[in-house]
């Protein structure tokens, strides 16, 4: 939660003070999603078709920490603060653009479908 809060506030302060454009922040987030997709696809391919729910959750947890601990996409060359990297991933997860469970897309769709019919 702390990384999310700090990254959210940092991004808004940069935009509010014209230190970064909203388009640059958007491109950064797109790069994070692109990098996440590579890792996510690899995780899913490595899981056997008959993987247990426990194995799927463990694979998602492993992916989460693999992605959060490695800053491979800095927002700027001179700025690669880990809290910002981690927090932006949490922001993207909040928007259901990235996820950790192998079936997160299907689960989000099921939840939104239920909410729409309620």
PDB file of C-alpha atoms in Angstrom:
ATOM      1  CA  UNK A   1       0.000   0.000   0.000  1.00  0.00           C
ATOM      2  CA  UNK A   2       2.804   2.414   0.828  1.00  0.00           C
ATOM      3  CA  UNK A   3       4.416   2.036  -2.620  1.00  0.00           C
ATOM      4  CA  UNK A   4       1.031   2.592  -4.279  1.00  0.00           C
ATOM      5  CA  UNK A   5       0.351   5.704  -2.235  1.00  0.00           C
ATOM      6  CA  UNK A   6       3.830   7.175  -2.786  1.00  0.00           C
ATOM      7  CA  UNK A   7       3.849   6.428  -6.536  1.00  0.00           C
ATOM      8  CA  UNK A   8       0.352   7.834  -7.001  1.00  0.00           C
ATOM      9  CA  UNK A   9       1.250  11.041  -5.195  1.00  0.00           C
ATOM     10  CA  UNK A  10       4.605  11.318  -6.967  1.00  0.00           C
ATOM     11  CA  UNK A  11       3.014  10.972 -10.407  1.00  0.00           C
ATOM     12  CA  UNK A  12       0.329  13.541  -9.601  1.00  0.00           C
ATOM     13  CA  UNK A  13       2.882  15.999  -8.207  1.00  0.00           C
ATOM     14  CA  UNK A  14       4.983  15.663 -11.367  1.00  0.00           C
ATOM     15  CA  UNK A  15       1.977  16.230 -13.607  1.00  0.00           C
ATOM     16  CA  UNK A  16       0.617  19.087 -11.484  1.00  0.00           C
ATOM     17  CA  UNK A  17       4.022  20.835 -11.526  1.00  0.00           C
ATOM     18  CA  UNK A  18       4.566  20.212 -15.245  1.00  0.00           C
ATOM     19  CA  UNK A  19       7.648  18.080 -14.575  1.00  0.00           C
ATOM     20  CA  UNK A  20       6.245  15.241 -16.637  1.00  0.00           C
ATOM     21  CA  UNK A  21       3.489  15.157 -19.186  1.00  0.00           C
ATOM     22  CA  UNK A  22       0.472  12.931 -18.796  1.00  0.00           C
ATOM     23  CA  UNK A  23       1.409  11.394 -22.153  1.00  0.00           C
ATOM     24  CA  UNK A  24       4.887  10.452 -20.867  1.00  0.00           C
ATOM     25  CA  UNK A  25       3.332   8.852 -17.802  1.00  0.00           C
ATOM     26  CA  UNK A  26       0.913   6.971 -20.059  1.00  0.00           C
ATOM     27  CA  UNK A  27       3.769   5.704 -22.251  1.00  0.00           C
ATOM     28  CA  UNK A  28       5.612   4.559 -19.140  1.00  0.00           C
ATOM     29  CA  UNK A  29       2.572   2.620 -17.965  1.00  0.00           C
ATOM     30  CA  UNK A  30       2.198   1.067 -21.423  1.00  0.00           C
ATOM     31  CA  UNK A  31       5.823  -0.089 -21.235  1.00  0.00           C
ATOM     32  CA  UNK A  32       5.177  -1.603 -17.805  1.00  0.00           C
ATOM     33  CA  UNK A  33       2.144  -3.474 -19.164  1.00  0.00           C
ATOM     34  CA  UNK A  34       4.159  -4.677 -22.161  1.00  0.00           C
ATOM     35  CA  UNK A  35       6.939  -5.974 -19.903  1.00  0.00           C
ATOM     36  CA  UNK A  36       4.400  -7.561 -17.550  1.00  0.00           C
ATOM     37  CA  UNK A  37       2.697  -9.329 -20.505  1.00  0.00           C
ATOM     38  CA  UNK A  38       5.978 -11.036 -21.396  1.00  0.00           C
ATOM     39  CA  UNK A  39       6.434 -12.336 -17.863  1.00  0.00           C
ATOM     40  CA  UNK A  40       2.766 -13.262 -17.499  1.00  0.00           C
ATOM     41  CA  UNK A  41       2.708 -15.228 -20.767  1.00  0.00           C
ATOM     42  CA  UNK A  42       5.828 -17.120 -19.713  1.00  0.00           C
ATOM     43  CA  UNK A  43       4.274 -17.951 -16.339  1.00  0.00           C
ATOM     44  CA  UNK A  44       1.087 -19.251 -17.967  1.00  0.00           C
ATOM     45  CA  UNK A  45       3.040 -21.344 -20.498  1.00  0.00           C
ATOM     46  CA  UNK A  46       5.089 -22.941 -17.734  1.00  0.00           C
ATOM     47  CA  UNK A  47       2.035 -23.979 -15.725  1.00  0.00           C
ATOM     48  CA  UNK A  48       0.715 -27.466 -16.517  1.00  0.00           C
ATOM     49  CA  UNK A  49      -2.867 -27.595 -17.761  1.00  0.00           C
ATOM     50  CA  UNK A  50      -3.881 -29.551 -14.674  1.00  0.00           C
ATOM     51  CA  UNK A  51      -2.185 -27.188 -12.194  1.00  0.00           C
ATOM     52  CA  UNK A  52      -3.926 -26.993  -8.852  1.00  0.00           C
ATOM     53  CA  UNK A  53      -5.347 -23.721  -7.571  1.00  0.00           C
ATOM     54  CA  UNK A  54      -2.535 -23.665  -5.026  1.00  0.00           C
ATOM     55  CA  UNK A  55       0.063 -23.981  -7.817  1.00  0.00           C
ATOM     56  CA  UNK A  56      -1.658 -21.213  -9.795  1.00  0.00           C
ATOM     57  CA  UNK A  57      -1.654 -18.912  -6.789  1.00  0.00           C
ATOM     58  CA  UNK A  58       2.004 -19.691  -6.107  1.00  0.00           C
ATOM     59  CA  UNK A  59       2.919 -18.964  -9.736  1.00  0.00           C
ATOM     60  CA  UNK A  60       1.075 -15.638  -9.486  1.00  0.00           C
ATOM     61  CA  UNK A  61       2.850 -14.781  -6.238  1.00  0.00           C
ATOM     62  CA  UNK A  62       6.212 -15.641  -7.806  1.00  0.00           C
ATOM     63  CA  UNK A  63       5.386 -13.444 -10.811  1.00  0.00           C
ATOM     64  CA  UNK A  64       4.325 -10.568  -8.572  1.00  0.00           C
ATOM     65  CA  UNK A  65       7.641 -10.509  -6.742  1.00  0.00           C
ATOM     66  CA  UNK A  66       9.687 -11.134  -9.870  1.00  0.00           C
ATOM     67  CA  UNK A  67       8.126  -8.089 -11.539  1.00  0.00           C
ATOM     68  CA  UNK A  68       8.084  -5.832  -8.483  1.00  0.00           C
ATOM     69  CA  UNK A  69      11.681  -6.486  -7.465  1.00  0.00           C
ATOM     70  CA  UNK A  70      13.246  -5.791 -10.864  1.00  0.00           C
ATOM     71  CA  UNK A  71      13.101  -2.276 -12.245  1.00  0.00           C
ATOM     72  CA  UNK A  72      13.479  -3.036 -15.933  1.00  0.00           C
ATOM     73  CA  UNK A  73      11.500  -0.021 -17.161  1.00  0.00           C
ATOM     74  CA  UNK A  74      12.599   3.263 -15.570  1.00  0.00           C
ATOM     75  CA  UNK A  75      10.360   6.254 -16.186  1.00  0.00           C
ATOM     76  CA  UNK A  76      13.450   8.326 -16.973  1.00  0.00           C
ATOM     77  CA  UNK A  77      17.110   7.403 -17.285  1.00  0.00           C
ATOM     78  CA  UNK A  78      18.041   9.199 -14.080  1.00  0.00           C
ATOM     79  CA  UNK A  79      15.027   8.030 -12.083  1.00  0.00           C
ATOM     80  CA  UNK A  80      14.491   4.384 -11.227  1.00  0.00           C
ATOM     81  CA  UNK A  81      13.084   4.467  -7.718  1.00  0.00           C
ATOM     82  CA  UNK A  82      11.757   1.031  -6.788  1.00  0.00           C
ATOM     83  CA  UNK A  83       8.767   2.436  -4.893  1.00  0.00           C
ATOM     84  CA  UNK A  84       7.588   4.204  -8.051  1.00  0.00           C
ATOM     85  CA  UNK A  85       7.975   1.062 -10.160  1.00  0.00           C
ATOM     86  CA  UNK A  86       6.125  -1.063  -7.602  1.00  0.00           C
ATOM     87  CA  UNK A  87       3.454   1.525  -6.972  1.00  0.00           C
ATOM     88  CA  UNK A  88       2.717   1.972 -10.662  1.00  0.00           C
ATOM     89  CA  UNK A  89       2.205  -1.793 -10.981  1.00  0.00           C
ATOM     90  CA  UNK A  90      -0.306  -1.593  -8.136  1.00  0.00           C
ATOM     91  CA  UNK A  91      -2.049   1.292  -9.926  1.00  0.00           C
ATOM     92  CA  UNK A  92      -2.222  -0.804 -13.097  1.00  0.00           C
ATOM     93  CA  UNK A  93      -3.563  -3.774 -11.145  1.00  0.00           C
ATOM     94  CA  UNK A  94      -6.219  -1.497  -9.656  1.00  0.00           C
ATOM     95  CA  UNK A  95      -7.324  -0.764 -13.222  1.00  0.00           C
ATOM     96  CA  UNK A  96      -7.204  -4.513 -14.070  1.00  0.00           C
ATOM     97  CA  UNK A  97      -4.487  -3.890 -16.669  1.00  0.00           C
ATOM     98  CA  UNK A  98      -2.105  -6.319 -14.981  1.00  0.00           C
ATOM     99  CA  UNK A  99      -2.721  -9.173 -12.604  1.00  0.00           C
ATOM    100  CA  UNK A 100      -0.940 -11.997 -10.916  1.00  0.00           C
ATOM    101  CA  UNK A 101      -3.228 -15.028 -10.917  1.00  0.00           C
ATOM    102  CA  UNK A 102      -3.049 -16.962 -14.204  1.00  0.00           C
ATOM    103  CA  UNK A 103      -6.807 -16.503 -14.638  1.00  0.00           C
ATOM    104  CA  UNK A 104      -7.061 -12.912 -13.469  1.00  0.00           C
ATOM    105  CA  UNK A 105      -8.614 -11.718 -16.753  1.00  0.00           C
ATOM    106  CA  UNK A 106     -11.411 -14.267 -16.542  1.00  0.00           C
ATOM    107  CA  UNK A 107     -11.962 -13.491 -12.866  1.00  0.00           C
ATOM    108  CA  UNK A 108     -12.161  -9.738 -13.472  1.00  0.00           C
ATOM    109  CA  UNK A 109     -14.577 -10.317 -16.351  1.00  0.00           C
ATOM    110  CA  UNK A 110     -16.744 -12.531 -14.139  1.00  0.00           C
ATOM    111  CA  UNK A 111     -16.788  -9.912 -11.371  1.00  0.00           C
ATOM    112  CA  UNK A 112     -17.639  -7.063 -13.725  1.00  0.00           C
ATOM    113  CA  UNK A 113     -20.304  -9.156 -15.399  1.00  0.00           C
ATOM    114  CA  UNK A 114     -21.885  -9.946 -12.034  1.00  0.00           C
ATOM    115  CA  UNK A 115     -21.768  -6.290 -11.033  1.00  0.00           C
ATOM    116  CA  UNK A 116     -23.384  -5.231 -14.305  1.00  0.00           C
ATOM    117  CA  UNK A 117     -26.264  -7.681 -13.788  1.00  0.00           C
ATOM    118  CA  UNK A 118     -26.806  -6.802 -10.142  1.00  0.00           C
TER     119      UNK A 118
END
